[in-house]
CSV table of C-alpha atoms and ligand atoms in Angstrom, one decimal:
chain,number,residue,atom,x,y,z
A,204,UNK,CA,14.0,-20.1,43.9
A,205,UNK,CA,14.6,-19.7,47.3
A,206,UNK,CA,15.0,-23.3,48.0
A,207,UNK,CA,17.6,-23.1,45.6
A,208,UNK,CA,19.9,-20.0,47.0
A,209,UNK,CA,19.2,-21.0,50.6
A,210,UNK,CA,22.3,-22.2,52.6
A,211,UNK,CA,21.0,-21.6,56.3
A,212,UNK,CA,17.4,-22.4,58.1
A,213,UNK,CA,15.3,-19.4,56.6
A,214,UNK,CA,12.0,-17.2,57.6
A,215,UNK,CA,9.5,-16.6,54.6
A,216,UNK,CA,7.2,-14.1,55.3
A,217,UNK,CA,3.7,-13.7,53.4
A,218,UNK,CA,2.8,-10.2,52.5
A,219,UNK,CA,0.7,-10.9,49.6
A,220,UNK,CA,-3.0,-11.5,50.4
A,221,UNK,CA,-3.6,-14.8,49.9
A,222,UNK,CA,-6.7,-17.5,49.8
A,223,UNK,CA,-6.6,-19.2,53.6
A,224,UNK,CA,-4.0,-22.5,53.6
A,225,UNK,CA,-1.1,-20.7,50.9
A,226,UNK,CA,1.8,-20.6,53.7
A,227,UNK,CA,0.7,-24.6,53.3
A,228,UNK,CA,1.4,-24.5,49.5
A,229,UNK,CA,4.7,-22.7,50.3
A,230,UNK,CA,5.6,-24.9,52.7
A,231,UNK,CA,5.3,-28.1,50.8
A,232,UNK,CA,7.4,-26.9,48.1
A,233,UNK,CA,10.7,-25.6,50.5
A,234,UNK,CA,10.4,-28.8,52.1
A,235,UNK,CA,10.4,-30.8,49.0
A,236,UNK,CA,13.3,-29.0,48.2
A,237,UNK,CA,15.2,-28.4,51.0
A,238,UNK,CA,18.6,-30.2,51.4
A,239,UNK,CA,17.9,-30.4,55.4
A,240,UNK,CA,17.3,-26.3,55.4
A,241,UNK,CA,14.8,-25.4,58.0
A,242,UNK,CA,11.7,-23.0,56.6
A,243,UNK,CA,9.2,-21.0,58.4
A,244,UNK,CA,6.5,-19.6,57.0
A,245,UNK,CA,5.0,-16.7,58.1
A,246,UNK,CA,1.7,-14.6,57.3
A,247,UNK,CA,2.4,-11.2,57.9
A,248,UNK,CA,-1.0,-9.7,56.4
A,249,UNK,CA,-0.7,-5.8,54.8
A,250,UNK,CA,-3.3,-3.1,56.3
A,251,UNK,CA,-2.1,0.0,54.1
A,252,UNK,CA,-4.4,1.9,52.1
A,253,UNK,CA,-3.8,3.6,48.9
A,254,UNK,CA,-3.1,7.7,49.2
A,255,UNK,CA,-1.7,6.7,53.0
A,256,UNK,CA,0.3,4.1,53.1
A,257,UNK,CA,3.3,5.7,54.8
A,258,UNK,CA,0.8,6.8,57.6
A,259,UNK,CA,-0.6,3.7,57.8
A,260,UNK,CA,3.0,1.7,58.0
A,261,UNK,CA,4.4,4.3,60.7
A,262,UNK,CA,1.2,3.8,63.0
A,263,UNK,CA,-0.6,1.1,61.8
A,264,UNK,CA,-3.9,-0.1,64.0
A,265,UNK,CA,-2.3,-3.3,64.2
A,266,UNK,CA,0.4,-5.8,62.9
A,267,UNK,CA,-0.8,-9.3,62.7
A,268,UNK,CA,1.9,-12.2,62.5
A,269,UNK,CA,0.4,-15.6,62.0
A,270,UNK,CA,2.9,-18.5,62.1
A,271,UNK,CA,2.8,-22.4,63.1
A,272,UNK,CA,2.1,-23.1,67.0
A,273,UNK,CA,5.4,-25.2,67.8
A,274,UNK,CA,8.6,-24.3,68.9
A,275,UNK,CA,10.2,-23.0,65.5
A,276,UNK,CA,7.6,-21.3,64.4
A,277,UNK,CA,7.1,-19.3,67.9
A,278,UNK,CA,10.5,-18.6,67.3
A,279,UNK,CA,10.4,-17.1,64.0
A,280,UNK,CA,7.3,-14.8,65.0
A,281,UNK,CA,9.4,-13.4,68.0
A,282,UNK,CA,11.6,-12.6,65.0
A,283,UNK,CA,9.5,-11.0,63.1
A,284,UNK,CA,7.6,-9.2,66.1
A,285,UNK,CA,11.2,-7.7,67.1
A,286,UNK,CA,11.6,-5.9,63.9
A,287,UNK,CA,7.6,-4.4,64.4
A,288,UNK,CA,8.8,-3.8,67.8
A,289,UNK,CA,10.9,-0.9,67.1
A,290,UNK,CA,8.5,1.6,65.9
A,291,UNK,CA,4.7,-0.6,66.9
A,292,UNK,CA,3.7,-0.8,70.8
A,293,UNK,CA,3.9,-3.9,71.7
A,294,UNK,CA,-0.2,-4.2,72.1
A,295,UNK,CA,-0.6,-3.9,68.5
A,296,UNK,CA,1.4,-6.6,67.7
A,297,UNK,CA,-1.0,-9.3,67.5
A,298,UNK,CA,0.3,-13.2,66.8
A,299,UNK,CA,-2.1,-15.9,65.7
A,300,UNK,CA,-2.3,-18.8,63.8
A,301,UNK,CA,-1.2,-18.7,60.4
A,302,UNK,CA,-4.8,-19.9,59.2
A,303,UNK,CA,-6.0,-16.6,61.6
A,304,UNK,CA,-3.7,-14.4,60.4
A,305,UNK,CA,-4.4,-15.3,56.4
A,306,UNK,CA,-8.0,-15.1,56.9
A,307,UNK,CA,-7.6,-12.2,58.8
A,308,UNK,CA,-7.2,-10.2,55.7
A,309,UNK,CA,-9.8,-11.3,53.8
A,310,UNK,CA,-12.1,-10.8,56.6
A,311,UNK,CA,-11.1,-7.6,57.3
A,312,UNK,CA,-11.4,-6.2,54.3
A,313,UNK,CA,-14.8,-8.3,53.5
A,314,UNK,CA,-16.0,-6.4,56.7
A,315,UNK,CA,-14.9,-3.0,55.2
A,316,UNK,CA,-17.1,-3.2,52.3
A,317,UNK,CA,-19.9,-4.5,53.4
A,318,UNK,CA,-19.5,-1.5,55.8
A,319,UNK,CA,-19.9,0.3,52.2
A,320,UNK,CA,-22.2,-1.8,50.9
A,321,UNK,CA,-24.7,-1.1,53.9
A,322,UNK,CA,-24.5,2.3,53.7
A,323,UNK,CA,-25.4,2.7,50.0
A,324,UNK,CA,-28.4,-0.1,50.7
A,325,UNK,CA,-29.6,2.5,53.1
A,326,UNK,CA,-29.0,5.6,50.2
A,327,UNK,CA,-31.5,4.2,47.8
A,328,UNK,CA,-34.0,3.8,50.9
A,329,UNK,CA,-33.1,7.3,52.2
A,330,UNK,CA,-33.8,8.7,48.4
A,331,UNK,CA,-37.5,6.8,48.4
A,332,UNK,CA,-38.3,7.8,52.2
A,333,UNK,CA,-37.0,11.6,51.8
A,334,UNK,CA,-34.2,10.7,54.8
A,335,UNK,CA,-30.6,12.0,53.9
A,336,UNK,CA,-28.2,9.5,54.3
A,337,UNK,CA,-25.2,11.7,55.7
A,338,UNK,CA,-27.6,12.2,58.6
A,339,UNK,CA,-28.0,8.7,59.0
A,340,UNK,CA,-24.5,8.0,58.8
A,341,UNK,CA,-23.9,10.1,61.4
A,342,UNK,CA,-26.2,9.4,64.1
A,343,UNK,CA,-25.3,5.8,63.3
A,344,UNK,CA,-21.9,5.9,63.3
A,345,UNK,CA,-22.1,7.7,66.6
A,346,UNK,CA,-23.2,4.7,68.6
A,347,UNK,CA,-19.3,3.5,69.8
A,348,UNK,CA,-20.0,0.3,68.7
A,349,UNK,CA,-20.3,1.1,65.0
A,350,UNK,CA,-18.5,4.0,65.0
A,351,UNK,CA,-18.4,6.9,62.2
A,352,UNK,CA,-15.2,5.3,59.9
A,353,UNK,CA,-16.1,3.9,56.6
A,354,UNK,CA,-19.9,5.2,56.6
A,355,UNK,CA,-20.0,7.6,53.5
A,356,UNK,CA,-22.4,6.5,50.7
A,357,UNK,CA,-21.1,6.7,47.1
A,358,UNK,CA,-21.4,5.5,43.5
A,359,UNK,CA,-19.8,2.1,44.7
A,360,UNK,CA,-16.7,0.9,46.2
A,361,UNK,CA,-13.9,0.2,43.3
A,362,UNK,CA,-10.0,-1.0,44.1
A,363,UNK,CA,-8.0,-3.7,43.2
A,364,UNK,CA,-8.8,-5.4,46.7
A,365,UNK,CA,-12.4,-5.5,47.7
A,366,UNK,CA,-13.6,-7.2,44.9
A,367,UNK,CA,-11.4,-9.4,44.6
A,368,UNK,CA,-10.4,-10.0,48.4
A,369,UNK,CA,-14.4,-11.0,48.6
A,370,UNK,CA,-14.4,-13.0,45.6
A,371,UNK,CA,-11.8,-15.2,47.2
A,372,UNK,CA,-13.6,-15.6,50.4
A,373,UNK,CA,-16.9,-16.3,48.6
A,374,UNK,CA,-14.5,-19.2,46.7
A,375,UNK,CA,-13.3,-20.5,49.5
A,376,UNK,CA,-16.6,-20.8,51.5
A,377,UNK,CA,-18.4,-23.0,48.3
A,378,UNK,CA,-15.0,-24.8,48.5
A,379,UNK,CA,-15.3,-26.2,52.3
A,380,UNK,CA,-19.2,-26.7,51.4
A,381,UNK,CA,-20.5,-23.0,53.2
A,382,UNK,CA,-23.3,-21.8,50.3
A,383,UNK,CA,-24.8,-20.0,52.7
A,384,UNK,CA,-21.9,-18.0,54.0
A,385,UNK,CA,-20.7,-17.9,50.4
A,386,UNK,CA,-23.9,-16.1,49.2
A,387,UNK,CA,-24.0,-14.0,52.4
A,388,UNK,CA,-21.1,-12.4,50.7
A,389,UNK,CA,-21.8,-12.5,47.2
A,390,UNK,CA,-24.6,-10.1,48.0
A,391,UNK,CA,-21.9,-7.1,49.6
A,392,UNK,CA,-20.6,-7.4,45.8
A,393,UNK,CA,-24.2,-7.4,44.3
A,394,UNK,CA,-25.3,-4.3,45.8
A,395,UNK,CA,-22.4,-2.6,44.9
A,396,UNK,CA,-23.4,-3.4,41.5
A,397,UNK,CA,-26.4,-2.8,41.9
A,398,UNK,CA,-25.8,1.5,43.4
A,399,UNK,CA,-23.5,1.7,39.9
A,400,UNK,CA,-26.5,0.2,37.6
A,401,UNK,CA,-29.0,2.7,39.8
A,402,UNK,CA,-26.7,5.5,39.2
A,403,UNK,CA,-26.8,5.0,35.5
A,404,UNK,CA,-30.4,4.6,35.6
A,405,UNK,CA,-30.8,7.8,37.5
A,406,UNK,CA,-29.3,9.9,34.9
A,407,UNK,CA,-30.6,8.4,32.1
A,408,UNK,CA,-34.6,9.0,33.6
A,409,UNK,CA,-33.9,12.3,34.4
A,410,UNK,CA,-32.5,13.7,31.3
A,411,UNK,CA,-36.0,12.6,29.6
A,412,UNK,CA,-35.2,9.1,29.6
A,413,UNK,CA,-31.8,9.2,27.4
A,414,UNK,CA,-28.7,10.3,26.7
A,415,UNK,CA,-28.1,9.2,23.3
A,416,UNK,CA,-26.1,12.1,21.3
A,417,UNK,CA,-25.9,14.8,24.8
A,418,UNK,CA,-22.4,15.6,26.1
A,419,UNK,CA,-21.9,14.3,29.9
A,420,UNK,CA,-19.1,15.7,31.5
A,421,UNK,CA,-17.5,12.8,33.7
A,422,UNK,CA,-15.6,15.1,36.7
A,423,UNK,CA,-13.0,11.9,38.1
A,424,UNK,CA,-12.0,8.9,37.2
A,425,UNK,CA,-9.9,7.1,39.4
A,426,UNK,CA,-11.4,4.7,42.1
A,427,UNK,CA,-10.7,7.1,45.1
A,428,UNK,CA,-8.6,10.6,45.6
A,429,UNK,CA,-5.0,11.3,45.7
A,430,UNK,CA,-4.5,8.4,43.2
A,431,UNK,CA,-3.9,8.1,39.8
A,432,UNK,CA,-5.0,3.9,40.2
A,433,UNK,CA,-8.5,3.1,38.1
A,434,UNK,CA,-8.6,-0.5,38.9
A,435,UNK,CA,-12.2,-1.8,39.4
A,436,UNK,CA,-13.1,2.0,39.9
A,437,UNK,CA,-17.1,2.3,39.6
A,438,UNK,CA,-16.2,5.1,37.2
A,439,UNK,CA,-15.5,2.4,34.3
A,440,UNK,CA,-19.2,0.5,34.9
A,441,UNK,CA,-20.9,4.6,35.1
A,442,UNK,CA,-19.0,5.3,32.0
A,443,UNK,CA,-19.9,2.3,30.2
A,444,UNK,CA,-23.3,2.3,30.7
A,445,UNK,CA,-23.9,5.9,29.4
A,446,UNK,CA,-21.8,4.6,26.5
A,447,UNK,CA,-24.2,2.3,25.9
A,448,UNK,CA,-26.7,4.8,25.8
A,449,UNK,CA,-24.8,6.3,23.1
A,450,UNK,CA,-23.9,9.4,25.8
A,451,UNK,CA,-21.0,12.0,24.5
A,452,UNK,CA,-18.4,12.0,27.4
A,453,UNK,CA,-15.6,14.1,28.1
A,454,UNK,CA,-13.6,13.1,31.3
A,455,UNK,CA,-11.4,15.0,33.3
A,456,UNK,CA,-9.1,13.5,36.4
A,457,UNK,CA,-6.8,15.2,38.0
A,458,UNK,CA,-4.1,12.1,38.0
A,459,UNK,CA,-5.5,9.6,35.5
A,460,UNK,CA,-3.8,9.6,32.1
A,461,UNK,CA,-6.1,9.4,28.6
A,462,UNK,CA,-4.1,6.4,27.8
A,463,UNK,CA,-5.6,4.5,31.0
A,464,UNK,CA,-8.7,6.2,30.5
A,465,UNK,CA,-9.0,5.0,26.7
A,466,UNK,CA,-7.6,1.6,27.7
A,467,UNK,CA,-10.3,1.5,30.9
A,468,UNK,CA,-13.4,2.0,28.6
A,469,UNK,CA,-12.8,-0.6,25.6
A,470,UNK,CA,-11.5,-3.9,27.8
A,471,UNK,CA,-13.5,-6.1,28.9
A,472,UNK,CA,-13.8,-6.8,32.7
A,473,UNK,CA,-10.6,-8.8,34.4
A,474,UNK,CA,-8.7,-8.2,31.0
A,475,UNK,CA,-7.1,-5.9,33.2
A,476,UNK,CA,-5.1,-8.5,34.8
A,477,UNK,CA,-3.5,-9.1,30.9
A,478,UNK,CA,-0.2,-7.9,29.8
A,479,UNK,CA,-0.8,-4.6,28.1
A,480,UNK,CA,-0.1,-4.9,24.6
A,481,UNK,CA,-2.7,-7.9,24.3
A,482,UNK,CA,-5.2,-5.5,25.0
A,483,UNK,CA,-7.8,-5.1,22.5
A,484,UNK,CA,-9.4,-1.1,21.7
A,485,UNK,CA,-12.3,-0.9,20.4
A,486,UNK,CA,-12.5,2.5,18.2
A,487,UNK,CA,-16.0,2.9,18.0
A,488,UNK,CA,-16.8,3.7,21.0
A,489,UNK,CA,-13.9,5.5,21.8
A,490,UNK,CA,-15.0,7.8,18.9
A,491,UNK,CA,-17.8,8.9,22.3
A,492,UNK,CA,-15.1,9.8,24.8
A,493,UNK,CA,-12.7,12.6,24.9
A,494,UNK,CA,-10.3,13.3,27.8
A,495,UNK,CA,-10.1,16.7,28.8
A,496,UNK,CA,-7.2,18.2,31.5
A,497,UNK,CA,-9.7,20.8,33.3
A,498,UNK,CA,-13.4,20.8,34.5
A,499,UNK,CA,-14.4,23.3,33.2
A,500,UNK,CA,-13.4,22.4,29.3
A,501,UNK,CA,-15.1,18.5,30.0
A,502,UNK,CA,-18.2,20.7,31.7
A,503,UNK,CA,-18.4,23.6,28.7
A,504,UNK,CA,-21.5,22.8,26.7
A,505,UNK,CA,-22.4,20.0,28.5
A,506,UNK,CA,-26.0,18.7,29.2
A,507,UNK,CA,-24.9,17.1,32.6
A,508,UNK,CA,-22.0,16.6,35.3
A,509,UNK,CA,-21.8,13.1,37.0
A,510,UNK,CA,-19.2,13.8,40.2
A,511,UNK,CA,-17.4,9.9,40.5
A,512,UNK,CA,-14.2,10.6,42.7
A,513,UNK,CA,-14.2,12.9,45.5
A,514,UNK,CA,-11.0,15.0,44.3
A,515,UNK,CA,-10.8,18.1,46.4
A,516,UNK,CA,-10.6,20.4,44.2
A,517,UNK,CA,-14.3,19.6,42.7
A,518,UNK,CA,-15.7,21.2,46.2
A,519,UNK,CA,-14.3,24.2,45.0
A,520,UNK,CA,-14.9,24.7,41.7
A,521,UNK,CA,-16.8,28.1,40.1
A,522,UNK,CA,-20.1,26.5,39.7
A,523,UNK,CA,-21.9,29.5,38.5
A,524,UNK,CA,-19.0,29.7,35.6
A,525,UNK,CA,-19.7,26.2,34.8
A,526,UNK,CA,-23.8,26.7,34.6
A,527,UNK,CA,-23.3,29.8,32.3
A,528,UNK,CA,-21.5,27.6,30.2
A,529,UNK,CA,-23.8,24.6,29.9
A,530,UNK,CA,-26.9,23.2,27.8
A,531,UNK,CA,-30.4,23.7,30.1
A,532,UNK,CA,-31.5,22.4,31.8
A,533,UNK,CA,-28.6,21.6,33.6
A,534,UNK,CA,-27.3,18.7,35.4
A,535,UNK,CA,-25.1,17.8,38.6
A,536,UNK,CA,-25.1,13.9,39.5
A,537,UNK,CA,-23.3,13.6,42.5
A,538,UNK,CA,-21.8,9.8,43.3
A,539,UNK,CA,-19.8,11.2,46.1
A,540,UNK,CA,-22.1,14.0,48.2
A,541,UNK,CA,-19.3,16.3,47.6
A,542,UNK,CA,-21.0,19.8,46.3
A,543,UNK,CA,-23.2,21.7,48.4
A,544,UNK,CA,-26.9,20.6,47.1
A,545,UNK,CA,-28.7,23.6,48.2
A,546,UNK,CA,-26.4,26.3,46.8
A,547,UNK,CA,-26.1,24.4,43.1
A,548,UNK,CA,-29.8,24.3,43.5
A,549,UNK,CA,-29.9,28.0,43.7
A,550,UNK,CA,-27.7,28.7,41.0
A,551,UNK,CA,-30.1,26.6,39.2
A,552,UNK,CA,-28.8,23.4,38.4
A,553,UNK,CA,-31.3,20.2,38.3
A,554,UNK,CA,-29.4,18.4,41.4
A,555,UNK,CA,-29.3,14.6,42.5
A,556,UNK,CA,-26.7,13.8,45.2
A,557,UNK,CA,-26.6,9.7,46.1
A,558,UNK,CA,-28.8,9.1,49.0
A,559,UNK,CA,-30.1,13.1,50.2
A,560,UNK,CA,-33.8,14.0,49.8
A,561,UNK,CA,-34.3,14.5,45.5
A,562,UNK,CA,-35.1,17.2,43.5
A,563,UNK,CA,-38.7,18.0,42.4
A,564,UNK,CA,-37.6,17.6,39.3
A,565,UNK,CA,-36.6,13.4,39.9
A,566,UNK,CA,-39.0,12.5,42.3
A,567,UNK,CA,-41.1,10.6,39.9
A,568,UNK,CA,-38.7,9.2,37.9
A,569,UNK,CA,-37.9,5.8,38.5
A,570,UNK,CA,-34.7,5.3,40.4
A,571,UNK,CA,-34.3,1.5,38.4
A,572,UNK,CA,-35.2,0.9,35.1
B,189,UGA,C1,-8.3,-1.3,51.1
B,189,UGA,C2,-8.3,-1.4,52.7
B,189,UGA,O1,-8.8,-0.1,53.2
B,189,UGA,C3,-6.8,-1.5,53.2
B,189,UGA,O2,-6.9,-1.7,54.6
B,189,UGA,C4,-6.2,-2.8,52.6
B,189,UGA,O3,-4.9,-3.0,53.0
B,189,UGA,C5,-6.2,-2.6,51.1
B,189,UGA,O4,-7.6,-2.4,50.6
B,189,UGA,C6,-5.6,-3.8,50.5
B,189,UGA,O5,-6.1,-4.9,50.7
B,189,UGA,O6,-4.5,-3.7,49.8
B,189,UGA,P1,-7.8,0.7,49.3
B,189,UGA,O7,-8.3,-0.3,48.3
B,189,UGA,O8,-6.5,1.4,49.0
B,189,UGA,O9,-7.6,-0.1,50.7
B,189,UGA,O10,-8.8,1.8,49.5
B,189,UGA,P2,-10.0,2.2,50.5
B,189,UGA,O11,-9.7,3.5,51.2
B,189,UGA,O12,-10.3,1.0,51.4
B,189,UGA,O13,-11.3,2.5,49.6
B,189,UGA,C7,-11.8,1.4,48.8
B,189,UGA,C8,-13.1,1.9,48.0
B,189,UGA,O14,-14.1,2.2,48.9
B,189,UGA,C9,-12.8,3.3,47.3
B,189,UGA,O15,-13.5,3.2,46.0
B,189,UGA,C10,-13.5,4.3,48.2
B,189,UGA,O16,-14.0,5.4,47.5
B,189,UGA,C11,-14.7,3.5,48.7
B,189,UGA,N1,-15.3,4.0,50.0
B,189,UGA,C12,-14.5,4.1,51.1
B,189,UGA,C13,-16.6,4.4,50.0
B,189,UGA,O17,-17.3,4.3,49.0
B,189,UGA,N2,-17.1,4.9,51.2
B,189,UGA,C14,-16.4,4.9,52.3
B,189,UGA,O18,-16.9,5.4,53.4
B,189,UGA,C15,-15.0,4.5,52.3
């Protein structure tokens, strides 16, 4: 299409991110089609996070423009780094290759999750050694050259990136012949599967070994705070497999609708990548969930709380409210070390919080089934 409306020499910038050698791709076809038009094509990778994107674009760590190393293509990224220049210093404008700048991405964001993954290695050897791992964290993160971003254990990184970003790097590796780097990879997803499946398992051994029939209140849903977005969020894999337990749940998020919710629980995984009205419900086990709009409706009567995203307003809920209104004994599963262990404790809550010292009450359960 652009081929087609192009009447002068054109810049094509990449935004999306992409496997390594796509400007390539793009490039082949504008010069196939070209009638003589000049194109560049640039890889201008994007850095934002969800819940603080505008931050992030208005003082971003870096910009990275990769582009092709002769003349034309200098030229373009001196374009494109004069439109940066207005609001980024000039020293975090950083130009590179366009192979650098699209594996760049993946990279960084590869690096990011394993960052994630390590930690919440290091929870399920802090819960078996009687370490906490927000101590650990911290001293570690203190050394400069790790620093403290990025260190907080959890039920599991979700997104629409990680994953996927990893996925394609893993693909990529195999397809230039690198197993070994491949696999190296492979195992920041498996671990992360891995903290889900042992926060499942967790629950399940410590309310006697099942869940089948007992109401679990599920306290978040959305992969992180101050979004509404449930793609890949751990809280569809913890759901599912007290599901499959035959577990009661009532959910409450502050931003997710019932309709994702409902949608979330009965496709299959990537289906979410499907137009929506191909997507199959399955009413039977929907018949298990309700969707609540307040904590302390999804928590009344309930035999257990699992904590999955770290919404504010969960640190300040009325716990001693919620345990007069619950089964006994009663239940807090923390998958984001958000409540304050000690004083839940006291009230007299049974209390497991991923990666700090357990309970009496769980220490001889077994943490994996
Ligand atoms: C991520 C990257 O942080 C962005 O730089 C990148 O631009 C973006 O992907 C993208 O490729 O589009 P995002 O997915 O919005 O951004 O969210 P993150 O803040 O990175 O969080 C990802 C997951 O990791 C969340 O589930 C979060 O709860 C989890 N997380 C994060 C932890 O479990 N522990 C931490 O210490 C940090």
């Amino acid at each position: 299409m652009i081929a087609d409306v192009s009447k002068s020499n054109k810049i094509v910038v990449e935004k999306s991110t992409v496997p390594v050698k796509t400007a390539e791709a793009i490039e082949k076809i504008l010069t196939h089609n070209s009638k003589g038009i000049n194109f560049q094509i640039l890889s201008n990778p994007e850095f934002l996070a969800e819940g603080t994107a505008i931050q992030d674009l208005f003082e971003p760590d870096r910009v990275l423009i990769g582009g092709r190393e002769t003349p034309e293509g200098q030229k373009a990224i001196k374009a494109l780094r004069d439109v940066y220049a207005h609001w980024v210093p000039m020293d975090r404008i950083i130009c590179t290759n366009l192979w650098s700048a699209e594996l760049s991405k993946l990279a960084a964001n590869a690096f990011l999750a394993q960052r994630i993954s390590s930690v919440n290695a290091m929870s399920a050897l802090c819960e078996a050694t009687g370490a906490d791992v927000s101590q650990v964290s911290h001293a570690v993160g203190k050394d400069t050259r790790i620093g403290p971003k990025f260190l907080n254990a959890s039920v599991g990184f979700g997104g629409s990136c990680f994953q996927k970003d990893i996925l394609n790097l893993v693909y990529i590796c195999e397809c230039n012949g690198l197993p070994e780097v491949a696999n190296y990879w492979k195992q920041v997803i498996k671990v992360n599967d891995y903290q889900k499946t042992r926060f499942v398992n967790r629950i399940v051994s410590s309310m006697f070994n099942t869940v089948s029939g007992k109401k679990i209140a599920i306290l978040g849903f959305a992969f992180k705070k101050d979004t509404g977005d449930t793609r890949e969020t751990p809280a569809i894999d913890v759901c599912k497999g007290l599901l499959g337990d035959k577990a009661m749940l009532s959910i409450y998020d502050p931003q997710v609708s019932e309709e994702q919710i409902q949608r979330d629980l009965s496709m299959n995984k990537f289906d979410w990548d499907h137009p929506v009205h191909l997507q199959p419900t399955s009413p039977s086990s929907m018949k298990q969930v309700s969707v609540v709009w307040d904590a302390y409706a999804a928590t009344k009567d309930a035999h257990g709380i699992c904590i999955l995203t770290e919404w504010d307003e969960f640190k300040t809920l009325d716990y001693q409210k919620i345990y007069d209104n619950m089964q006994k004994p009663a239940f807090v599963f923390d998958g984001r070390n958000i409540v304050d262990v000690a004083k839940l404790r006291e009230i007299g809550f049974i209390v497991y919080s991923i990666g700090k010292p357990l309970d009496e009450w769980l220490k001889d359960m077994p943490a994996v089934a």
